[in-house]
Amino acid sequence: FPVENIRNFSIVAHVDHGKSTLADRLLELTGTIDKTKNNKQVLDKLQVERERGITVKAQTASLFHNCEGKQYLLNLIDTPGIQAQTVANFFLAFEAQLSVIPVINKIDLKNADPERVENQIEKVFDIPSDECIKISAKLGTNIESVLQAVIERIPPPKVHRKNPLRALVFDSTFDQYRGVIANVALFDGVVSKGDKIVSAHTQKTYEVNEVGVLNPNEQPTHKLYAGQVGYLIAGMKNVTEAQIGDTLYLHKQPVEPLPGFKSAKPMVFAGMYPVDQSEYNNLKSAIEKLTLNDSSVTVHRDSSLALGAGWRLGFLGLLHMEVFNQRLEQEYNASVILTTPTVPYKAVLSSSKLIKEYREKEITIINPAQFPDKSKVTEYLEPVVLGTIITPDEYTGKIMMLCEARRAVQKNMIFIDQNRVMLKYLFPLNEIVVDFYDSLKSLSSGYASFDYEDAGYQTAELVKMDILLNGNTVEELVTVVHKDKAHSIGKAICERLKDSLPRQLFEIAIQAAIGSKIIARETVKAYRKNVLAKCYGGDITRKMKLLKRQAEGKKKLRKIGNVEVPKDAFIKVLKTQ
Ligand code: GDP
Ligand code: MG
């Protein structure tokens, strides 16, 4: 394929705007898939993707298209709704050649107003309205114009076939039988079956067993040339051997690696435990299999006195966490307890001479138990994100109140048309990880949309909060909270514990404390639960049964000081609502 006839492009839009549906129409129009079949989000192969209508993994397809007597090779990346990382990566690599084609979808909807949208685009992005292409992906209206624009407005990739091989790994998946399948974009040179290739990242050498294009399923070819996008299998056993951003080159022909990208950093952490400890090994193998295909999830073994052996998992964001959990349940039939998500805080340790082991240095705190005391710290930092909310004007007031209650700082507010407002806020990440999205949806009757991107760290007054039962700390309930939120969060935890702790022979004081200062308290009154009181008179076997059941129930209890806490109470307090 002559390079002049190659185009690389990607469909970028919010979740639900029709990227996958448009991809289906493009696949049909170019004859890549049959038109007669009832194609629905063909590139979305996972069950969770089909059910929830979101794309989890980026999928690539090469399309062949005839235009004015010439054959073109169009490489499409269907962008995922959550791993924006992959797309960002791809774009970074192709940055120098970026062109934008604005496409307005869903013009078939009754209340669609494409002219108004064109004006918005002109206003917000400074793109002339006559450059917009108006389509209906669902009905297949005007799809040819999209292909036409891809050919006319996107330049061919700038690559060199005569140079030695330089291939960028932009995604990788794991196949049980064939090992790692690396998706590659070739910037220079050629790669053939049988070539010896080297990973710039690991310096390991592999022999190429198979190369090919994605059509959209893998279709082997003899070679892949610079400018092409395709896949490569080379006996790699683990996705970490084909890291996204890695450069592959030919053995004995080393090249300057392509500008790698920052690896995806997990921003939301949660504990995961099997509902029943006997399920531990099954869950372990399910997690291992899933992470083989999603190397952005980090896994560390963890254990809790109350919930048993489990893991601490790190995710890119909330949706990522939810999808991972759902895939575990659907694809592996696992039932798990997921604890309330937390975010990675940081602390700058002071360089006091008294603390010899520390120079001034920054540490990341993932586990609240490792939260360093204020006396050893210059400052604490918390992760922040830039959130964008788009809402009908009538809800603006309520939404602003919600954001302020979440310690967010307004950065921008514009009317994108007569009755819709776009708000930008800087949010502490931990303020949105639990129920922000649900609150936003419910106070805007479902109309407001929310999206966020990473915005670094900011100084924060953080404190470690302990929960005490009759004066004894409950280790699994230690949390790190913002000073201003300590009281309300402490109170909520105490209340939840009060509701789920059974009465016992003595009174139980439930307290939230910061250091030695008590900030919230609830009391569970004393009560003797006499199981035999229910039995009137003589049925001895029934009495025995009840006593046995009570004894079994006790096994699942954990003793904190003299207070017995059932596993259920922990789950109620720790679990995501
Ligand atoms: P993605 O999340 O951007 O990949 O969006 P999908 O392609 O999964 O589409 C989301 C929803 O919008 C699906 O229910 C589609 O059937 C629907 N949809 C996509 N394109 C159109 C369109 O042109 N018109 C209408 N009415 N619905 C569409
Ligand atoms: Mg999609």
XYZ file of C-alpha atoms and ligand atoms in Angstrom:
606
model
C 0.000 0.000 0.000
C 1.475 3.364 -0.960
C 1.751 5.582 2.108
C -0.171 8.393 0.353
C -3.227 6.130 0.410
C -3.158 5.431 4.148
C -5.135 7.347 6.766
C -5.159 6.788 10.533
C -8.153 8.069 12.441
C -10.089 7.725 15.645
C -13.599 8.556 16.801
C -13.467 10.651 19.948
C -16.597 11.552 21.890
C -18.272 11.126 25.234
C -19.801 7.843 26.252
C -23.112 7.227 24.480
C -22.672 9.697 21.638
C -22.603 6.943 19.041
C -18.917 6.158 18.416
C -19.420 2.406 18.235
C -22.543 2.743 16.096
C -20.703 4.989 13.658
C -17.869 2.455 13.603
C -20.425 -0.241 12.625
C -21.654 1.862 9.694
C -18.094 2.550 8.549
C -17.301 -1.170 8.706
C -20.415 -1.899 6.649
C -19.917 0.811 4.100
C -16.380 -0.354 3.385
C -17.501 -3.967 3.136
C -15.442 -4.967 6.156
C -18.512 -6.590 7.683
C -21.756 -7.763 6.135
C -24.514 -5.217 5.862
C -27.239 -7.831 6.082
C -26.422 -8.748 9.641
C -27.939 -6.731 12.404
C -24.657 -5.153 13.450
C -24.608 -3.624 16.880
C -21.382 -2.253 18.303
C -19.339 -4.878 16.476
C -16.084 -3.647 17.948
C -17.466 -3.981 21.475
C -16.702 -7.615 22.141
C -17.050 -7.893 25.901
C -20.361 -8.720 27.531
C -20.171 -5.715 29.814
C -19.586 -3.491 26.789
C -22.660 -4.774 25.021
C -24.850 -4.579 28.087
C -23.882 -1.166 29.288
C -23.230 0.216 25.850
C -19.777 1.461 26.750
C -16.489 0.577 25.155
C -13.951 -0.756 27.625
C -11.104 -1.758 25.344
C -10.058 0.232 22.323
C -10.589 -1.798 19.172
C -8.809 -1.311 15.930
C -10.024 -2.068 12.436
C -8.451 -1.590 9.049
C -10.909 -0.562 6.341
C -10.324 -0.662 2.607
C -12.175 1.961 0.655
C -12.323 2.928 -3.007
C -12.556 6.588 -3.802
C -12.176 8.091 -7.276
C -10.473 4.998 -8.617
C -7.914 4.786 -5.804
C -7.891 2.263 -3.020
C -7.342 3.607 0.463
C -6.407 1.905 3.709
C -8.221 3.581 6.617
C -7.160 2.533 10.102
C -9.876 3.143 12.663
C -9.403 3.091 16.408
C -12.782 2.947 18.189
C -12.069 4.873 21.343
C -13.011 3.517 24.739
C -15.138 5.544 27.089
C -12.911 4.912 30.047
C -9.394 4.175 28.974
C -8.952 7.611 27.520
C -5.317 6.865 28.185
C -5.020 4.565 25.182
C -6.465 7.169 22.896
C -4.407 9.948 24.364
C -1.395 7.737 23.809
C -2.257 7.075 20.243
C -2.785 10.746 19.599
C 0.407 11.755 21.318
C 2.251 9.544 18.900
C 0.500 10.906 15.892
C 0.313 14.409 17.313
C 2.148 16.205 14.573
C -0.484 15.161 12.072
C -3.663 15.749 14.015
C -6.667 17.004 12.080
C -10.145 17.300 13.554
C -13.324 16.476 11.653
C -16.381 17.594 13.615
C -19.277 15.165 13.216
C -22.756 15.844 14.581
C -24.578 12.581 15.215
C -28.183 11.587 15.962
C -29.730 14.126 13.588
C -32.668 11.712 13.238
C -33.861 12.425 16.779
C -37.083 14.411 16.939
C -35.659 17.184 19.065
C -32.279 17.239 17.304
C -31.188 20.737 16.373
C -27.994 20.342 14.324
C -27.839 24.034 13.366
C -27.780 25.029 16.990
C -25.015 22.483 17.650
C -23.012 23.840 14.708
C -23.184 27.266 16.250
C -22.051 25.887 19.597
C -19.096 24.203 17.947
C -18.136 27.400 16.217
C -18.366 29.268 19.509
C -16.547 26.784 21.748
C -13.930 25.343 19.390
C -13.605 28.034 16.783
C -14.365 25.568 13.996
C -16.301 27.037 11.014
C -19.809 25.564 10.985
C -19.586 24.470 7.351
C -16.862 21.974 8.334
C -19.335 19.981 10.442
C -20.712 16.747 9.010
C -24.261 15.951 10.091
C -25.073 12.258 10.285
C -27.282 9.616 11.783
C -25.134 6.636 12.655
C -28.238 4.690 13.564
C -29.964 5.127 10.212
C -26.758 5.295 8.192
C -27.402 8.827 6.917
C -24.475 10.670 5.317
C -21.817 8.175 6.405
C -20.013 8.461 3.009
C -19.210 12.093 3.826
C -17.329 10.930 6.896
C -15.146 8.594 4.824
C -14.674 11.318 2.223
C -13.557 13.786 4.878
C -11.160 11.248 6.401
C -9.499 10.874 3.001
C -9.510 14.586 2.145
C -8.818 16.284 5.441
C -6.439 13.872 7.165
C -2.922 13.789 5.742
C -1.168 10.458 5.153
C 1.134 9.430 8.024
C 4.719 10.686 7.861
C 6.707 7.477 7.895
C 9.814 5.966 6.326
C 9.701 2.465 4.935
C 13.383 2.342 4.053
C 14.477 2.963 7.645
C 14.874 0.105 10.105
C 11.705 -1.049 11.878
C 10.229 1.218 14.522
C 6.833 0.051 15.826
C 4.773 1.529 18.619
C 2.772 -0.770 20.895
C -0.475 1.119 21.547
C -2.546 -1.657 23.088
C -2.140 -5.276 24.051
C -4.460 -8.117 24.905
C -3.965 -11.621 26.192
C -5.249 -14.740 24.492
C -5.201 -17.973 26.456
C -3.882 -19.988 23.502
C -1.761 -17.550 21.560
C -0.276 -15.449 24.333
C 0.045 -11.680 24.077
C -1.372 -9.975 21.007
C 0.243 -6.555 20.658
C -1.471 -3.872 18.603
C 1.177 -1.897 16.794
C 1.484 1.204 14.638
C 4.523 1.140 12.340
C 6.386 4.431 12.059
C 9.372 3.117 10.133
C 10.388 -0.009 8.260
C 8.746 -3.372 7.765
C 8.074 -6.376 10.005
C 7.609 -9.931 8.737
C 6.827 -13.292 10.214
C 10.071 -14.878 11.408
C 11.818 -11.563 12.196
C 13.696 -11.274 15.473
C 12.424 -8.241 17.341
C 13.486 -6.492 20.544
C 11.396 -4.597 23.106
C 13.050 -1.248 23.852
C 11.497 -1.358 27.300
C 12.594 -4.817 28.486
C 15.437 -5.436 26.017
C 14.084 -8.953 25.535
C 14.264 -10.553 22.093
C 11.365 -12.417 20.499
C 10.634 -14.143 17.237
C 7.568 -12.930 15.365
C 5.124 -15.827 14.903
C 2.361 -13.899 13.232
C 1.632 -10.429 11.903
C -1.565 -9.141 10.411
C -4.268 -6.539 10.135
C -7.449 -6.160 12.176
C -10.322 -6.542 9.821
C -11.873 -6.214 12.415
C -10.858 -9.725 13.473
C -7.208 -10.691 13.220
C -6.281 -11.536 9.676
C -2.694 -12.705 9.168
C -0.599 -11.073 6.431
C 3.008 -11.682 5.391
C 4.251 -8.277 6.390
C 3.256 -5.003 7.981
C 4.676 -1.776 6.511
C 5.308 1.661 7.980
C 2.049 3.613 8.058
C 0.036 0.502 8.779
C -1.681 -0.422 12.002
C -2.048 -4.085 12.878
C -1.170 -6.804 15.353
C 1.803 -8.933 16.130
C 2.270 -12.156 18.117
C 5.755 -13.006 19.301
C 5.664 -15.455 22.178
C 5.202 -12.853 24.892
C 3.624 -14.534 27.911
C 2.309 -11.577 29.848
C 0.864 -8.183 28.870
C 3.553 -6.463 30.897
C 6.014 -7.719 28.255
C 4.188 -5.677 25.629
C 3.649 -2.472 27.534
C 1.590 0.240 25.986
C 4.024 2.867 24.727
C 6.863 0.428 24.135
C 8.879 0.534 20.907
C 9.757 -2.655 19.014
C 12.757 -2.829 16.664
C 14.686 -5.456 14.759
C 17.392 -7.464 16.484
C 20.796 -5.829 15.904
C 19.173 -2.746 14.368
C 18.440 -0.618 17.439
C 16.541 2.643 16.927
C 15.741 5.647 19.064
C 12.565 4.589 20.943
C 9.437 6.556 20.117
C 8.521 9.100 22.762
C 6.961 6.758 25.306
C 3.938 7.813 27.257
C 3.327 8.083 30.916
C 1.938 4.813 32.139
C -1.622 4.935 33.385
C -1.674 5.745 37.082
C -4.343 4.251 39.296
C -6.268 7.010 41.068
C -8.970 5.116 42.920
C -8.211 2.283 45.339
C -10.557 -0.178 46.968
C -10.306 -3.363 48.961
C -11.747 -6.487 47.405
C -12.648 -9.593 49.424
C -14.497 -12.797 48.631
C -17.917 -12.899 50.304
C -16.901 -16.324 51.571
C -13.245 -17.126 52.278
C -13.634 -20.543 50.658
C -13.996 -18.626 47.378
C -10.565 -17.024 47.793
C -8.724 -19.147 45.213
C -11.438 -18.839 42.575
C -11.521 -15.097 42.993
C -7.738 -14.936 42.854
C -7.604 -16.685 39.518
C -10.456 -14.552 38.130
C -8.621 -11.358 39.106
C -5.418 -12.669 37.542
C -7.157 -13.444 34.260
C -8.883 -10.099 34.092
C -5.741 -8.127 34.828
C -3.886 -10.004 32.094
C -6.112 -8.070 29.727
C -6.142 -4.819 31.614
C -2.695 -3.957 32.861
C -3.920 -0.612 34.205
C -5.429 -2.331 37.258
C -2.906 -2.699 40.069
C -3.219 -5.581 42.519
C -1.706 -5.915 45.976
C -2.498 -8.605 48.461
C -4.166 -7.290 51.583
C -5.957 -8.731 54.533
C -8.465 -7.533 57.021
C -9.201 -9.081 60.393
C -12.886 -8.737 59.673
C -13.109 -9.594 55.983
C -10.266 -12.086 55.721
C -7.721 -12.353 52.923
C -8.219 -10.139 49.900
C -6.606 -7.486 47.749
C -6.172 -3.793 47.408
C -6.886 -2.853 43.808
C -6.070 0.389 42.020
C -8.191 1.697 39.140
C -7.917 4.601 36.707
C -11.271 5.965 37.819
C -14.688 5.128 39.135
C -16.213 3.763 35.967
C -13.138 1.627 35.510
C -13.658 0.175 38.983
C -17.329 -0.479 38.367
C -16.692 -2.169 35.054
C -13.946 -4.360 36.526
C -16.273 -5.449 39.294
C -19.063 -6.159 36.862
C -16.776 -8.201 34.609
C -15.729 -10.296 37.615
C -19.346 -11.014 38.369
C -20.449 -11.650 34.794
C -17.499 -13.385 33.238
C -16.234 -15.251 36.288
C -19.329 -15.589 38.429
C -17.483 -14.154 41.422
C -19.242 -12.485 44.318
C -17.157 -9.932 46.110
C -17.182 -7.287 48.800
C -15.784 -4.028 47.496
C -14.864 -1.499 50.178
C -15.428 2.254 49.913
C -12.929 3.658 47.419
C -10.074 5.861 48.563
C -7.543 8.015 46.742
C -3.733 8.130 46.960
C -2.728 10.952 49.308
C 0.795 12.241 49.616
C 2.839 13.637 52.471
C 6.034 15.656 52.357
C 8.097 14.469 55.280
C 10.109 17.113 57.091
C 13.873 16.903 57.233
C 14.118 17.202 60.978
C 17.409 15.955 62.411
C 15.464 14.049 64.990
C 14.038 11.815 62.339
C 17.250 10.518 60.856
C 15.708 8.054 58.462
C 13.969 10.810 56.475
C 15.303 13.592 54.325
C 12.597 15.865 53.024
C 10.784 13.542 50.709
C 7.386 12.839 49.327
C 5.610 9.604 50.107
C 2.335 8.254 48.775
C -0.162 6.963 51.301
C -2.446 4.264 50.006
C -3.148 2.534 53.271
C -4.564 4.832 56.009
C -2.703 2.795 58.609
C 0.545 4.222 57.217
C -0.548 7.841 57.528
C 2.436 9.734 58.984
C 1.887 11.886 62.044
C 1.616 15.647 61.573
C 4.761 16.231 63.628
C 6.837 14.521 60.905
C 5.217 16.255 57.972
C 5.720 19.593 56.190
C 2.497 19.253 54.230
C -0.124 16.780 53.099
C -1.316 16.651 49.492
C -4.463 15.298 47.880
C -5.188 14.482 44.211
C -7.447 16.915 42.345
C -9.352 16.647 39.081
C -10.807 19.187 36.693
C -14.481 18.341 36.340
C -16.768 19.513 33.545
C -20.511 19.600 34.097
C -22.956 20.387 31.317
C -26.489 21.078 32.486
C -29.752 22.800 31.599
C -29.589 26.259 33.136
C -32.428 25.680 35.623
C -30.273 23.292 37.715
C -27.193 25.524 37.869
C -27.916 26.883 41.356
C -28.383 23.485 42.969
C -25.335 22.062 41.210
C -23.155 24.928 42.395
C -24.247 24.210 45.949
C -23.434 20.544 45.547
C -19.960 21.363 44.184
C -19.215 23.772 47.003
C -20.261 21.190 49.555
C -17.672 18.914 47.935
C -14.912 21.531 48.456
C -14.731 22.247 44.741
C -13.462 25.556 43.351
C -15.148 27.037 40.320
C -12.837 27.637 37.374
C -15.188 28.572 34.607
C -18.834 28.927 33.648
C -20.179 29.608 30.169
C -23.490 29.398 28.400
C -23.057 27.038 25.471
C -26.466 28.071 24.174
C -29.586 29.805 25.421
C -30.414 27.313 28.119
C -27.357 25.128 28.643
C -24.436 25.877 30.918
C -20.966 24.399 31.080
C -19.358 24.554 34.522
C -15.750 23.747 35.275
C -14.674 22.978 38.832
C -11.479 21.814 40.461
C -12.517 18.917 42.701
C -10.570 17.048 45.350
C -10.786 13.541 43.897
C -11.882 11.965 47.164
C -14.974 14.202 47.178
C -16.322 12.631 44.003
C -15.356 8.989 44.457
C -18.350 7.940 46.450
C -21.720 9.312 45.459
C -21.112 12.554 43.595
C -22.339 11.320 40.246
C -25.572 9.955 41.709
C -26.256 13.192 43.575
C -25.627 15.227 40.442
C -27.953 13.047 38.411
C -30.742 13.105 40.954
C -30.748 16.837 41.516
C -30.791 17.522 37.768
C -33.462 14.908 36.974
C -30.789 13.029 35.063
C -29.922 15.870 32.682
C -26.506 16.999 33.877
C -23.440 15.230 32.498
C -20.137 14.907 34.296
C -16.635 14.208 33.116
C -13.244 14.722 34.727
C -9.555 14.711 34.009
C -6.490 14.451 36.201
C -5.226 17.807 37.534
C -2.339 16.895 39.840
C -2.152 17.447 43.590
C -2.965 20.274 45.997
C -2.114 21.007 49.619
C -4.776 19.715 51.962
C -5.356 19.647 55.690
C -5.743 15.945 56.178
C -6.229 14.065 59.408
C -6.332 10.441 60.399
C -9.609 9.426 61.999
C -9.971 6.433 64.292
C -13.182 4.650 65.166
C -13.275 3.318 68.728
C -15.469 0.713 70.379
C -15.367 1.159 74.133
C -12.032 2.870 73.720
C -10.396 0.305 71.409
C -9.431 1.237 67.846
C -11.097 -0.744 65.050
C -8.214 -1.167 62.627
C -10.248 -1.726 59.506
C -12.172 1.505 60.003
C -9.201 3.886 60.197
C -9.623 6.547 57.498
C -7.897 9.653 56.197
C -10.258 12.587 55.829
C -10.155 16.305 55.244
C -10.240 18.296 58.482
C -13.481 20.050 57.524
C -15.211 16.764 56.753
C -14.032 14.792 59.762
C -17.074 15.575 61.887
C -19.750 14.671 59.333
C -17.959 11.542 58.122
C -17.208 10.429 61.692
C -20.816 10.933 62.666
C -22.080 8.969 59.670
C -19.790 6.020 60.396
C -20.800 5.968 64.076
C -24.467 6.004 63.103
C -24.049 3.191 60.625
C -22.182 1.116 63.184
C -24.860 1.756 65.763
C -27.503 0.439 63.376
C -25.585 -2.719 62.604
C -24.125 -3.669 65.997
C -26.264 -6.088 68.008
C -26.915 -5.121 71.593
C -24.682 -6.865 74.110
C -24.550 -7.439 77.838
C -23.037 -4.040 78.428
C -23.277 -0.602 76.926
C -21.073 0.064 73.865
C -19.613 3.487 73.181
C -18.939 4.080 69.476
C -16.621 7.035 68.973
C -14.843 8.802 66.137
C -11.557 10.358 67.218
C -8.756 12.448 65.799
C -5.759 11.759 67.995
C -7.153 12.000 71.497
C -10.018 14.279 70.520
C -13.464 12.671 70.264
C -15.493 14.243 67.452
C -18.577 12.024 67.323
C -20.268 9.485 69.573
C -23.137 7.021 69.532
C -24.200 4.528 72.173
C -25.610 1.032 71.918
C -27.599 0.200 75.037
C -26.983 -2.981 76.983
C -29.297 -5.892 76.321
C -29.202 -9.603 76.949
C -30.333 -11.510 73.923
C -31.669 -14.690 75.426
C -32.333 -17.099 72.625
C -34.062 -19.497 74.934
C -36.687 -16.955 75.900
C -38.510 -17.795 72.701
C -39.025 -21.404 73.735
C -41.977 -21.912 76.015
C -41.350 -25.019 78.015
C -40.001 -28.339 77.134
C -38.908 -28.894 73.542
C -35.330 -29.798 74.293
C -34.193 -30.520 70.713
C -35.422 -27.133 69.625
C -33.477 -25.540 72.494
C -30.345 -27.401 71.475
C -30.702 -26.271 67.884
C -31.027 -22.665 68.886
C -27.989 -22.835 71.123
C -26.002 -24.416 68.313
C -27.039 -21.759 65.867
C -26.038 -19.068 68.319
C -22.637 -20.696 68.722
C -22.140 -20.814 64.962
C -23.102 -17.162 64.641
C -20.422 -16.316 67.153
C -17.680 -17.860 65.065
C -18.233 -15.158 62.490
C -17.814 -12.463 65.123
C -14.689 -10.504 65.706
C -13.863 -9.298 69.172
C -12.659 -5.740 69.596
C -11.789 -5.330 73.256
C -14.837 -6.915 74.832
C -17.193 -5.940 72.020
C -18.317 -8.584 69.553
C -18.678 -7.283 66.009
C -20.364 -9.477 63.369
C -18.819 -9.543 59.907
C -22.015 -8.057 58.576
C -21.513 -4.869 60.574
C -18.113 -4.367 58.966
C -19.528 -4.954 55.523
C -22.274 -2.398 56.142
C -19.770 0.245 57.181
C -17.001 -0.517 54.677
C -18.969 -1.266 51.567
C -19.757 1.157 48.794
C -23.343 2.222 49.196
P -20.597 5.182 22.215
O -20.655 5.063 23.699
O -20.159 6.550 21.820
O -19.796 4.097 21.549
O -22.118 5.080 21.684
P -22.905 3.876 21.007
O -22.510 3.712 19.583
O -22.803 2.691 21.882
O -24.378 4.472 20.987
C -25.054 4.850 22.163
C -26.555 4.821 21.952
O -26.947 5.818 21.015
C -27.053 3.494 21.398
O -28.279 3.199 22.020
C -27.246 3.773 19.907
O -28.239 2.952 19.334
C -27.667 5.233 19.925
N -27.312 5.930 18.686
C -26.108 5.962 18.082
N -26.175 6.701 16.946
C -27.442 7.155 16.849
C -28.145 7.976 15.879
O -27.619 8.436 14.885
N -29.453 8.230 16.153
C -30.086 7.749 17.253
N -31.364 8.044 17.416
N -29.467 6.973 18.156
C -28.168 6.678 17.959
Mg -18.635 2.598 22.283
